[in-house]
Coordinates of C-alpha atoms and ligand atoms in Angstrom, one line a residue:
M1 CA -5.9 -5.1 0.3
C2 CA -8.9 -6.8 1.8
G3 CA -10.0 -10.3 0.9
I4 CA -13.6 -10.9 -0.5
A5 CA -15.1 -14.4 -0.9
G6 CA -18.6 -15.2 -2.1
Y7 CA -20.2 -18.6 -3.0
I8 CA -23.5 -19.9 -4.1
G9 CA -24.3 -23.4 -5.4
K10 CA -24.3 -27.1 -4.7
K11 CA -21.6 -27.1 -2.1
E12 CA -21.7 -26.0 1.6
G13 CA -21.4 -22.2 1.3
L14 CA -19.8 -21.5 4.7
E15 CA -17.0 -24.1 4.4
T16 CA -16.3 -22.9 0.8
V17 CA -16.1 -19.2 1.8
L18 CA -13.9 -19.9 4.8
E19 CA -11.6 -21.9 2.6
G20 CA -11.4 -19.1 0.1
L21 CA -10.6 -16.5 2.8
K22 CA -7.8 -18.8 4.1
R23 CA -6.2 -18.7 0.7
V24 CA -5.8 -14.9 0.9
E25 CA -4.6 -14.8 4.5
Y26 CA -1.1 -13.8 3.2
R27 CA -2.7 -10.4 2.4
G28 CA -3.0 -10.0 6.1
Y29 CA -6.0 -9.0 8.0
D30 CA -7.0 -7.5 11.3
S31 CA -10.6 -8.8 11.4
A32 CA -12.9 -11.2 9.4
G33 CA -16.6 -11.9 9.1
V34 CA -19.2 -14.0 7.2
L35 CA -22.9 -13.7 6.3
F36 CA -24.7 -17.0 5.6
F37 CA -28.2 -18.5 5.9
Q38 CA -29.1 -21.1 8.5
N39 CA -32.6 -22.5 8.3
G40 CA -33.5 -19.6 6.0
K41 CA -32.4 -17.0 8.4
P42 CA -29.3 -14.7 7.7
V43 CA -26.5 -15.2 10.3
L44 CA -23.8 -12.6 10.7
V45 CA -20.6 -13.6 12.5
K46 CA -17.5 -11.3 12.8
R47 CA -14.4 -11.4 14.8
Q48 CA -11.3 -9.2 15.4
G49 CA -7.9 -10.6 14.6
K50 CA -7.0 -13.7 12.6
L51 CA -9.4 -15.8 10.5
A52 CA -8.8 -18.6 13.0
N53 CA -10.8 -16.6 15.6
L54 CA -13.8 -16.5 13.3
E55 CA -13.5 -20.2 12.5
R56 CA -13.4 -21.2 16.1
V57 CA -16.6 -19.3 16.9
L58 CA -18.4 -20.7 13.8
R59 CA -17.5 -24.3 14.7
G60 CA -18.8 -23.6 18.2
T61 CA -22.1 -22.1 17.3
V62 CA -23.3 -23.5 14.0
T63 CA -21.7 -26.9 13.9
K64 CA -24.1 -29.7 12.8
G65 CA -21.6 -32.5 13.4
K66 CA -18.1 -32.7 15.0
G67 CA -16.0 -29.7 14.0
S68 CA -17.7 -29.1 10.8
T69 CA -20.3 -26.6 9.5
Q70 CA -21.8 -29.2 7.1
G71 CA -25.3 -28.8 5.8
I72 CA -25.6 -25.2 6.9
N73 CA -26.4 -23.5 3.6
I74 CA -26.6 -25.0 0.2
G75 CA -28.0 -22.9 -2.7
T76 CA -28.2 -19.7 -0.6
G77 CA -25.6 -16.8 -0.8
T78 CA -22.6 -16.8 1.5
I79 CA -20.2 -13.9 1.6
G80 CA -17.0 -13.4 3.7
H81 CA -14.3 -10.8 4.2
T82 CA -10.9 -10.4 5.7
R83 CA -10.1 -6.8 6.5
W84 CA -7.0 -4.7 5.9
A85 CA -8.3 -1.6 7.7
T86 CA -8.2 1.7 5.8
H87 CA -10.8 3.7 7.8
G88 CA -11.6 2.9 11.4
M89 CA -10.0 0.6 14.0
P90 CA -9.4 -3.0 13.1
D91 CA -12.1 -4.3 15.6
E92 CA -15.2 -6.3 15.4
I93 CA -17.6 -3.4 14.9
N94 CA -15.6 -2.3 11.9
A95 CA -15.3 -5.8 10.4
H96 CA -17.2 -6.6 7.3
P97 CA -20.0 -7.6 6.3
H98 CA -21.8 -4.4 7.1
H99 CA -25.6 -4.2 7.2
D100 CA -28.4 -1.6 6.8
C101 CA -30.8 -0.5 9.6
K102 CA -33.3 -3.3 8.9
K103 CA -30.6 -6.0 8.5
E104 CA -31.8 -6.9 5.0
I105 CA -28.7 -5.9 3.1
F106 CA -25.3 -7.3 3.9
L107 CA -22.1 -6.1 2.1
V108 CA -18.4 -6.7 2.0
H109 CA -16.1 -4.2 0.3
N110 CA -12.5 -3.9 -0.9
G111 CA -11.4 -0.3 -1.7
I112 CA -12.0 3.2 -0.5
I113 CA -15.3 5.3 -0.6
E114 CA -13.9 8.8 -1.1
N115 CA -17.2 10.6 -0.7
H116 CA -18.2 8.6 2.4
Q117 CA -18.5 11.6 4.7
E118 CA -21.0 13.5 2.5
L119 CA -23.1 10.4 2.0
K120 CA -23.0 9.6 5.7
D121 CA -24.1 13.2 6.5
K122 CA -27.0 12.9 4.1
L123 CA -28.1 9.5 5.2
T124 CA -27.8 10.4 8.9
K125 CA -30.2 13.3 8.3
L126 CA -32.6 10.8 6.7
G127 CA -32.5 8.8 10.0
H128 CA -30.0 6.1 9.2
K129 CA -28.1 4.8 12.3
F130 CA -24.4 4.1 11.7
R131 CA -22.5 1.6 13.9
S132 CA -19.0 1.6 12.6
Q133 CA -16.2 4.1 11.8
T134 CA -15.8 2.6 8.3
D135 CA -16.3 4.3 4.9
T136 CA -18.0 1.0 3.7
E137 CA -21.0 1.2 5.9
V138 CA -22.4 4.2 4.0
V139 CA -23.0 1.9 1.0
V140 CA -25.5 -0.4 2.8
H141 CA -27.5 2.6 4.1
L142 CA -27.4 4.2 0.6
L143 CA -28.8 0.9 -0.9
E144 CA -31.5 0.8 1.8
E145 CA -32.5 4.4 1.2
N146 CA -32.7 3.9 -2.6
L147 CA -34.5 0.6 -2.3
K148 CA -37.4 2.3 -0.5
K149 CA -38.3 4.2 -3.7
I150 CA -37.1 1.8 -6.4
K151 CA -38.2 -1.5 -4.9
N152 CA -36.1 -3.5 -7.3
F153 CA -32.7 -4.4 -5.9
D154 CA -30.9 -4.7 -9.3
K155 CA -32.0 -1.2 -10.3
T156 CA -31.3 0.1 -6.8
L157 CA -27.7 -1.1 -7.0
K158 CA -27.2 0.6 -10.4
K159 CA -28.5 3.9 -9.1
S160 CA -26.5 3.7 -5.9
L161 CA -23.2 3.0 -7.8
R162 CA -23.7 6.2 -9.7
E163 CA -23.7 8.1 -6.4
I164 CA -20.5 6.6 -5.0
V165 CA -17.0 8.1 -5.7
G166 CA -14.0 5.9 -5.0
A167 CA -12.7 2.4 -5.6
Y168 CA -14.7 -0.7 -4.8
A169 CA -15.3 -4.4 -5.2
F170 CA -18.6 -5.3 -3.6
A171 CA -20.3 -8.6 -2.8
I172 CA -23.8 -8.1 -1.5
V173 CA -26.6 -10.3 -0.1
Y174 CA -30.1 -9.0 -0.1
T175 CA -32.0 -11.3 2.3
K176 CA -35.2 -11.1 0.3
E177 CA -33.3 -12.8 -2.5
P178 CA -31.3 -15.4 -0.6
D179 CA -30.5 -17.3 -3.8
K180 CA -28.4 -14.5 -5.3
I181 CA -25.2 -12.6 -4.5
Y182 CA -25.0 -9.1 -6.1
F183 CA -21.6 -7.7 -7.1
A184 CA -19.9 -4.6 -8.5
R185 CA -16.4 -3.6 -9.4
L186 CA -14.6 -0.3 -9.9
G187 CA -10.9 0.1 -9.2
S188 CA -10.5 -3.0 -6.9
P189 CA -10.1 -6.5 -8.3
L190 CA -13.0 -8.9 -8.4
V191 CA -13.0 -12.3 -10.1
L192 CA -16.1 -14.4 -11.1
G193 CA -15.5 -18.1 -10.8
L194 CA -17.7 -20.2 -13.1
G195 CA -18.4 -23.7 -11.8
I196 CA -21.0 -26.4 -12.6
E197 CA -24.1 -25.5 -10.7
E198 CA -22.0 -23.1 -8.6
F199 CA -20.5 -19.7 -8.8
Y200 CA -17.8 -17.9 -6.9
L201 CA -16.8 -14.2 -6.2
A202 CA -13.2 -13.6 -5.2
S203 CA -10.9 -10.6 -4.8
D204 CA -8.0 -12.8 -5.6
P205 CA -7.7 -15.7 -8.1
A206 CA -5.8 -17.5 -5.4
E207 CA -9.2 -18.3 -3.8
L208 CA -10.4 -20.1 -6.9
A209 CA -7.2 -22.1 -7.7
G210 CA -8.2 -25.7 -8.0
K211 CA -11.9 -25.0 -7.7
V212 CA -12.9 -23.7 -11.1
K213 CA -11.3 -23.9 -14.5
K214 CA -13.1 -20.8 -16.0
V215 CA -13.1 -17.3 -14.6
I216 CA -14.1 -13.8 -15.7
Y217 CA -11.8 -11.0 -14.4
L218 CA -14.5 -8.3 -14.0
K219 CA -13.7 -4.9 -15.5
D220 CA -14.3 -1.5 -14.0
G221 CA -17.9 -0.6 -14.1
Q222 CA -19.2 -4.1 -14.3
A223 CA -22.0 -5.2 -11.9
G224 CA -24.5 -8.1 -11.7
W225 CA -25.4 -11.1 -9.7
I226 CA -24.7 -14.8 -9.4
S227 CA -27.2 -17.6 -8.4
G228 CA -26.7 -21.3 -8.0
T229 CA -27.6 -21.9 -11.6
D230 CA -26.9 -18.7 -13.5
F231 CA -25.2 -15.3 -13.5
K232 CA -26.0 -11.8 -14.9
L233 CA -23.3 -9.3 -15.9
N234 CA -23.7 -5.6 -17.0
P235 CA -22.1 -4.5 -19.3
V236 CA -22.3 -8.0 -20.7
K237 CA -19.1 -8.0 -22.8
S238 CA -16.6 -10.1 -21.0
K239 CA -13.9 -12.7 -21.7
I240 CA -14.2 -16.1 -20.1
E241 CA -10.6 -17.1 -19.3
N242 CA -8.9 -20.3 -18.1
L243 CA -7.6 -20.5 -14.6
N244 CA -4.8 -22.9 -14.2
L245 CA -3.1 -21.8 -11.0
T246 CA -2.0 -23.6 -7.8
A247 CA -2.9 -21.7 -4.7
E248 CA 0.7 -20.8 -3.9
Q249 CA 1.3 -19.4 -7.4
A250 CA -1.8 -17.4 -7.3
Q251 CA -0.9 -15.6 -4.0
K252 CA 2.1 -14.1 -5.7
G253 CA 0.3 -13.5 -9.0
N254 CA 2.8 -13.9 -11.8
F255 CA 5.7 -13.0 -9.6
P256 CA 8.2 -15.4 -8.1
H257 CA 8.5 -13.3 -4.9
F258 CA 6.4 -10.9 -2.9
M259 CA 9.3 -8.4 -3.1
L260 CA 9.1 -8.2 -6.9
K261 CA 5.2 -8.1 -6.8
E262 CA 5.4 -5.2 -4.3
I263 CA 7.9 -3.3 -6.5
F264 CA 5.5 -3.7 -9.4
E265 CA 2.6 -2.5 -7.1
E266 CA 4.5 0.9 -6.6
P267 CA 2.6 2.9 -9.2
E268 CA -0.7 1.8 -7.6
A269 CA 0.7 2.5 -4.1
I270 CA 1.4 6.1 -5.2
R271 CA -2.1 6.4 -6.7
T272 CA -3.6 5.1 -3.5
A273 CA -1.5 7.5 -1.4
M274 CA -2.8 10.4 -3.5
R275 CA -6.4 9.3 -4.0
G276 CA -8.8 11.7 -2.4
R277 CA -5.9 13.8 -1.1
L278 CA -4.2 15.6 -4.1
F279 CA -6.1 18.0 -6.3
P280 CA -3.5 19.8 -8.5
K281 CA -6.1 21.8 -10.4
K282 CA -7.4 23.3 -7.2
D283 CA -4.0 23.8 -5.6
L284 CA -5.3 21.6 -2.8
V285 CA -4.0 18.8 -0.6
K286 CA -6.6 17.3 1.7
L287 CA -5.2 15.2 4.6
G288 CA -8.2 14.3 6.8
G289 CA -5.9 12.7 9.4
L290 CA -4.3 16.1 10.1
E291 CA -7.5 18.1 10.4
S292 CA -7.6 17.8 14.1
V293 CA -4.2 19.5 14.5
A294 CA -4.4 21.8 11.4
Q295 CA -4.5 25.0 13.5
K296 CA -1.5 23.9 15.6
L297 CA 0.4 22.9 12.5
K298 CA 0.1 26.5 11.3
K299 CA 2.2 27.6 14.2
I300 CA 5.0 25.1 14.3
E301 CA 8.5 26.3 13.9
K302 CA 10.3 23.0 13.8
I303 CA 9.7 19.4 12.8
E304 CA 11.6 16.4 14.1
I305 CA 11.2 13.2 12.1
I306 CA 11.9 10.0 14.0
A307 CA 12.1 6.5 12.4
C308 CA 14.2 3.5 11.7
G309 CA 15.8 1.8 8.7
T310 CA 14.0 2.5 5.4
S311 CA 11.5 4.7 7.2
Y312 CA 14.4 6.8 8.5
H313 CA 15.7 7.2 4.9
A314 CA 12.2 8.3 3.9
G315 CA 12.4 10.8 6.8
L316 CA 15.6 12.2 5.4
L317 CA 13.7 13.0 2.3
G318 CA 10.9 14.5 4.3
E319 CA 13.5 16.8 6.0
L320 CA 14.6 18.2 2.6
L321 CA 11.0 18.6 1.5
F322 CA 9.8 20.3 4.6
E323 CA 12.7 22.7 4.5
E324 CA 12.6 23.4 0.8
V325 CA 8.9 23.2 0.0
A326 CA 7.3 24.3 3.3
G327 CA 10.2 26.4 4.7
I328 CA 10.1 24.7 8.1
S329 CA 13.3 23.8 9.9
T330 CA 13.4 20.0 10.1
K331 CA 15.7 17.4 11.6
T332 CA 15.6 13.6 11.1
I333 CA 16.8 11.4 13.9
E334 CA 17.1 7.6 14.1
A335 CA 14.6 6.4 16.8
S336 CA 17.3 4.3 18.4
E337 CA 19.3 7.4 19.0
Y338 CA 16.5 9.8 19.8
R339 CA 15.2 7.7 22.6
Y340 CA 18.5 8.0 24.6
R341 CA 19.6 11.5 23.8
Q342 CA 19.1 14.6 26.0
N343 CA 17.3 16.5 23.2
A344 CA 16.9 20.2 23.4
I345 CA 13.2 20.9 23.7
T346 CA 12.1 23.7 21.5
P347 CA 8.5 25.1 21.6
N348 CA 6.2 24.7 18.6
T349 CA 7.9 21.5 17.5
A350 CA 6.0 18.7 15.8
H351 CA 7.4 15.1 16.0
L352 CA 6.6 13.0 13.0
F353 CA 7.0 9.2 13.5
I354 CA 7.3 7.2 10.3
S355 CA 6.7 3.4 10.4
Q356 CA 5.4 0.9 8.0
S357 CA 4.4 -1.6 10.7
G358 CA 3.6 0.9 13.4
E359 CA 5.1 -1.6 15.9
T360 CA 8.9 -0.9 15.7
A361 CA 10.1 -0.9 19.3
D362 CA 12.7 1.9 19.0
T363 CA 10.2 4.1 17.3
I364 CA 7.5 3.4 19.9
A365 CA 10.0 4.2 22.7
A366 CA 10.8 7.5 21.0
L367 CA 7.1 8.2 20.7
W368 CA 6.6 7.7 24.4
K369 CA 9.4 10.1 25.1
A370 CA 8.0 12.7 22.7
N371 CA 4.5 12.3 24.2
R372 CA 5.9 13.1 27.6
Q373 CA 7.2 16.4 26.2
K374 CA 3.6 17.3 25.3
G375 CA 4.4 18.4 21.7
I376 CA 2.3 17.5 18.7
T377 CA 3.1 13.9 17.7
L378 CA 2.1 12.7 14.2
G379 CA 2.2 9.3 12.6
L380 CA 2.9 8.2 9.0
V381 CA 1.9 4.6 9.2
N382 CA 0.8 1.8 6.9
V383 CA -0.8 -0.7 9.3
V384 CA -4.1 0.8 10.5
G385 CA -4.7 0.6 14.2
S386 CA -1.1 -0.2 15.0
T387 CA 0.5 1.1 18.2
I388 CA 2.2 4.2 16.5
A389 CA -1.0 5.0 14.6
R390 CA -3.0 4.8 17.9
E391 CA -0.6 6.6 20.1
T392 CA 0.2 9.6 17.9
K393 CA -2.1 12.6 18.2
A394 CA -2.9 12.7 14.4
G395 CA -1.4 11.3 11.3
V396 CA -1.7 10.0 7.7
Y397 CA -2.1 6.4 6.6
N398 CA -0.3 5.0 3.6
H399 CA -3.1 2.7 2.4
A400 CA -0.3 0.8 0.6
G401 CA -1.8 -2.6 1.5
L402 CA 0.1 -5.3 3.2
E403 CA 3.8 -5.4 2.5
I404 CA 5.0 -9.0 2.9
G405 CA 8.6 -8.8 1.7
V406 CA 10.9 -8.0 4.6
A407 CA 12.8 -5.5 2.5
S408 CA 10.5 -2.4 2.4
T409 CA 9.8 -1.3 -1.2
K410 CA 6.3 0.0 -1.9
A411 CA 6.0 1.3 1.6
F412 CA 9.0 3.5 1.1
I413 CA 7.6 4.9 -2.2
S414 CA 4.3 5.5 -0.4
Q415 CA 6.0 7.2 2.6
V416 CA 7.9 9.5 0.2
T417 CA 4.8 10.3 -1.7
I418 CA 2.9 11.2 1.5
L419 CA 5.8 13.3 2.8
N420 CA 5.5 15.3 -0.4
L421 CA 1.8 15.7 0.3
I422 CA 2.5 16.9 3.8
A423 CA 5.1 19.3 2.6
L424 CA 2.6 20.7 0.1
Y425 CA -0.1 20.8 2.8
L426 CA 2.2 22.9 5.0
S427 CA 3.6 25.1 2.2
E428 CA 2.4 28.6 1.4
N429 CA 4.5 28.8 -1.8
K430 CA 1.6 28.6 -4.4
S431 CA 3.6 28.4 -7.6
L432 CA 5.9 25.6 -6.2
K433 CA 2.8 23.8 -4.9
R434 CA 1.2 23.9 -8.3
K435 CA 4.3 22.7 -10.1
L436 CA 5.1 19.9 -7.6
S437 CA 1.4 18.7 -7.4
E438 CA 1.1 18.5 -11.2
E439 CA 4.4 16.6 -11.6
L440 CA 3.6 14.3 -8.6
A441 CA 0.4 13.2 -10.4
L442 CA 2.5 12.0 -13.3
I443 CA 4.9 9.9 -11.3
P444 CA 3.0 6.6 -11.4
K445 CA 3.2 6.5 -15.2
K446 CA 6.9 7.3 -15.1
I447 CA 7.5 4.5 -12.7
E448 CA 5.6 2.1 -15.1
L449 CA 8.1 3.1 -17.8
I450 CA 11.0 2.3 -15.5
L451 CA 9.5 -1.1 -14.6
K452 CA 9.7 -2.0 -18.3
Q453 CA 13.5 -2.1 -17.9
N454 CA 13.3 -5.0 -15.4
R455 CA 15.0 -7.4 -17.7
Q456 CA 17.9 -5.0 -18.5
I457 CA 18.4 -4.4 -14.7
K458 CA 18.4 -8.2 -14.1
S459 CA 21.3 -8.5 -16.7
L460 CA 23.1 -5.6 -15.0
A461 CA 22.9 -7.5 -11.6
K462 CA 24.2 -10.6 -13.3
K463 CA 27.1 -8.6 -14.8
Y464 CA 28.1 -7.3 -11.3
L465 CA 27.3 -10.4 -9.4
K466 CA 31.0 -11.2 -8.6
F467 CA 31.6 -8.0 -6.7
K468 CA 31.4 -8.0 -2.9
N469 CA 31.5 -4.3 -2.2
F470 CA 29.6 -1.3 -3.6
M471 CA 29.6 2.4 -3.0
F472 CA 26.3 4.3 -3.5
I473 CA 26.5 8.1 -4.0
G474 CA 24.2 11.0 -4.5
R475 CA 23.6 14.6 -3.5
K476 CA 20.6 16.5 -1.9
Y477 CA 17.5 14.4 -2.6
N478 CA 19.6 11.6 -4.0
Y479 CA 21.7 11.1 -0.9
P480 CA 18.8 9.4 1.1
T481 CA 18.0 7.6 -2.1
A482 CA 21.6 6.3 -2.4
I483 CA 21.7 5.1 1.2
E484 CA 18.3 3.4 0.8
G485 CA 19.6 1.7 -2.4
A486 CA 22.6 0.5 -0.4
L487 CA 20.4 -0.8 2.4
K488 CA 18.3 -2.8 -0.1
L489 CA 21.4 -4.4 -1.6
K490 CA 23.0 -5.3 1.7
E491 CA 19.9 -6.6 3.4
I492 CA 18.9 -9.1 0.6
S493 CA 22.2 -9.9 -1.0
Y494 CA 24.4 -9.8 2.1
V495 CA 27.2 -7.9 0.2
H496 CA 28.7 -4.7 1.7
A497 CA 27.1 -1.6 0.3
E498 CA 28.0 1.9 1.6
G499 CA 25.9 5.0 0.9
K500 CA 27.6 8.4 1.0
T501 CA 27.0 12.0 0.0
A502 CA 29.0 12.3 -3.2
G503 CA 30.7 15.4 -1.8
E504 CA 32.1 13.4 1.0
L505 CA 34.0 10.9 -1.2
K506 CA 37.2 13.0 -1.3
H507 CA 37.2 13.2 2.6
G508 CA 38.1 9.5 3.0
P509 CA 35.7 7.0 1.3
I510 CA 37.4 7.4 -2.1
A511 CA 40.3 5.4 -0.6
L512 CA 38.1 2.4 -1.1
I513 CA 37.7 2.9 -4.9
E514 CA 39.5 0.4 -7.1
P515 CA 38.5 -1.9 -10.0
N516 CA 36.8 -4.3 -7.5
F517 CA 34.8 -1.7 -5.7
P518 CA 32.1 -0.4 -8.1
T519 CA 30.0 2.7 -7.5
V520 CA 26.3 3.2 -8.1
A521 CA 25.8 7.0 -8.8
L522 CA 22.6 9.0 -9.0
V523 CA 23.3 11.5 -11.7
N524 CA 20.0 13.1 -12.8
K525 CA 20.1 16.3 -14.8
N526 CA 19.5 18.6 -11.8
S527 CA 21.1 21.4 -9.8
V528 CA 24.1 19.3 -8.8
Y529 CA 24.5 17.4 -12.1
E530 CA 27.9 19.0 -12.9
K531 CA 29.2 18.3 -9.4
M532 CA 28.2 14.6 -9.8
L533 CA 30.1 14.4 -13.1
S534 CA 33.2 15.6 -11.3
N535 CA 32.7 12.8 -8.8
L536 CA 32.5 10.3 -11.6
Q537 CA 35.8 11.7 -13.1
E538 CA 37.4 11.2 -9.6
I539 CA 36.2 7.5 -9.5
K540 CA 37.2 6.8 -13.1
A541 CA 40.7 8.2 -12.4
R542 CA 41.0 5.4 -9.9
K543 CA 39.7 2.8 -12.3
G544 CA 36.5 2.4 -10.3
K545 CA 33.5 0.9 -12.3
I546 CA 30.4 3.1 -12.4
I547 CA 26.7 2.2 -12.7
A548 CA 24.8 5.5 -13.3
I549 CA 21.1 6.2 -12.8
A550 CA 20.7 9.1 -15.3
T551 CA 18.0 11.2 -17.0
S552 CA 16.7 9.9 -20.3
G553 CA 18.4 11.8 -23.1
D554 CA 21.6 12.5 -21.2
K555 CA 24.3 12.3 -23.9
K556 CA 27.3 12.9 -21.6
I557 CA 26.9 10.1 -19.1
A558 CA 27.7 7.2 -21.4
G559 CA 31.3 8.6 -21.7
L560 CA 31.8 8.4 -18.0
A561 CA 29.8 5.4 -16.7
D562 CA 30.4 1.8 -17.5
D563 CA 26.6 1.1 -17.4
V564 CA 23.6 3.5 -17.3
I565 CA 20.0 3.0 -16.3
F566 CA 17.9 5.9 -17.6
V567 CA 14.8 7.3 -15.8
P568 CA 12.4 9.9 -17.0
K569 CA 13.0 13.6 -16.3
T570 CA 11.1 15.0 -13.3
L571 CA 11.4 17.7 -10.7
E572 CA 14.4 17.3 -8.3
P573 CA 12.4 16.7 -5.1
L574 CA 10.6 13.8 -6.9
E575 CA 13.7 12.1 -8.3
P576 CA 13.9 9.7 -5.4
L577 CA 10.5 8.2 -6.4
L578 CA 12.0 7.3 -9.8
N579 CA 15.6 6.5 -8.8
I580 CA 14.8 4.1 -6.1
V581 CA 12.9 1.7 -8.4
P582 CA 16.0 0.6 -10.4
L583 CA 18.0 0.3 -7.2
Q584 CA 15.3 -1.9 -5.7
L585 CA 15.2 -4.1 -8.8
F586 CA 19.0 -4.3 -8.9
A587 CA 19.1 -5.5 -5.3
Y588 CA 16.2 -7.9 -5.9
H589 CA 17.9 -9.6 -8.9
F590 CA 21.3 -9.6 -7.2
G591 CA 19.8 -11.5 -4.2
T592 CA 17.8 -13.9 -6.3
L593 CA 20.7 -14.6 -8.7
L594 CA 22.8 -15.5 -5.6
G595 CA 20.0 -17.9 -4.6
Y596 CA 18.8 -16.2 -1.5
D597 CA 15.2 -16.0 -0.2
V598 CA 14.7 -12.3 -0.8
D599 CA 11.3 -12.3 0.9
K600 CA 12.8 -13.5 4.1
P601 CA 16.5 -12.4 4.3
R602 CA 18.6 -13.9 7.1
N603 CA 18.8 -12.3 10.5
L604 CA 15.9 -9.9 9.7
A605 CA 12.2 -9.5 10.6
K606 CA 9.4 -7.6 8.9
S607 CA 8.7 -5.7 12.1
V608 CA 11.5 -5.2 14.7
T609 CA 9.3 -5.3 17.8
V610 CA 12.3 -5.8 20.1
E611 CA 15.1 -3.4 21.0
Ligands
AGP701 C1 13.5 -2.1 5.4 O1 13.9 -2.7 4.2 C2 14.0 -2.8 6.6 N1 13.5 -4.1 6.6 C3 13.9 -2.1 8.0 O2 15.0 -1.2 7.9 C4 12.6 -1.3 8.3 O3 12.5 -0.2 7.5 C5 12.8 -0.8 9.7 O4 12.8 -1.9 10.6 C6 11.6 0.1 10.2 O5 10.4 -0.6 10.1 P1 9.0 0.2 10.2 O6 8.9 1.1 9.0 O7 8.0 -0.9 10.2 O8 9.0 1.0 11.5

């Protein structure tokens, strides 16, 4: 989720690009950089941290007048980038733009180069010197190598793109053609802004809001260049569209809240989590971040998963997956408990810390404790370079992009996806691995089908808006899903929602059930389906209302539940990835219908960095 900005034309390039990058600062970034021309010479400035750090330096070093960068470069190419690190620490050396050995090619990138290691090995053998840990840097050296033979940059770009595997949006300045910016798009968004005697490149239309009225949303496989007076596009076929967006609107796309936008990003979050890692046809799961401990992991006899909140709920699913798919004894503990317990230390134990932010105080404290026990500590983290990512011995990044809504949605889906990948990575059960891998690859499309029910789920939330208490129940994989659904509802609607294993109802909680205390029940057609139907009978007998999440085609459920949301059939371990989506949407609509700010719920913070 990086931000790219490019400009060439009649206005001051540097100011324009910095302004564009500011428009995408909501995407979050851990470093930023620009390439521009000053008196005909390329100037590269990069800084770690917020965009303001970069602006401060630029005003200091290239200012012509008081506090401005006026008159620095008009008519020459300027490119800028805010980085959401996927490979390599979020520091200055890894910040974009990256350049080749001769500093003639400068490039910014949004996406992932999956075959970066093999390209890097080949180019290193050819004498190229790499400075950063990023996947992106291989592209500038590849261009440099190909340009030696081909001489023409346009053709060089075309050839190089054929050698790259992955997702990219590129903006490139070749210093021998300062009046052009080259670009290419595959898998990551890139927008062409068409002005009068000026052209823009942007990873997000928010950057162009109020600046141009016409844009081209580049399609996968398109490449070309812009100059101050013209542009070239290959393949040519494109639709010029109107852009009538305020900057604020554009940041959320067509969504009223980041939370809803992030729920709709969940299919892509799963694809990104699996990209370059899951190869069903080869019975293969590749997790580069675990390679350094691969031999040790073969010997572990126990896994302890430690996390907080939604990440803890993901951990509970990891516990079931590691036990059922990988056959490894696993326990999940809340970090706030783990850090104060006298835990029995068993040899050959791996500690897995799950955290979206990588900065949760309780989880960090638990990590310090585990590190003192000298076991293997692993991280499952979204924010690259965060404390938990840095302090664990090895780990896997979500690559889910920035999650802005305080209530975690796409991060949870990404965590559960990766826990499935880790379970498959550790498993020796070939037939189960094959079945699960093939089904996992189909989940994004199945979620897209569920998202089409958004309106019906909104009506359902409206129907139940008057209730102040909810019970959420499920069994096996649907118990952690039920308590996560309950957490979503309570944290953004402020109504009481209790999640319980359905089997436990009769041991006390059923005393709560009455017409004013509805139950959300996860009743997929699975190994415990009949047991769940009995639970629904118990609830109905006490006149409790039931909202059921059920498998498409289930004929029985309508006779028992007051309302049903159907989800596609899938394998039992993967049901949480589908079931959680209607629960997130239900909570989202419940909260918005009550008039609350669902992106910033009261009393909460996106990252609980205090105890
Ligand atoms: C999730 O909806 C909550 N906002 C919260 O429980 C969160 O999951 C918890 O604080 C852990 O955060 P982390 O994943 O960043 O460690």
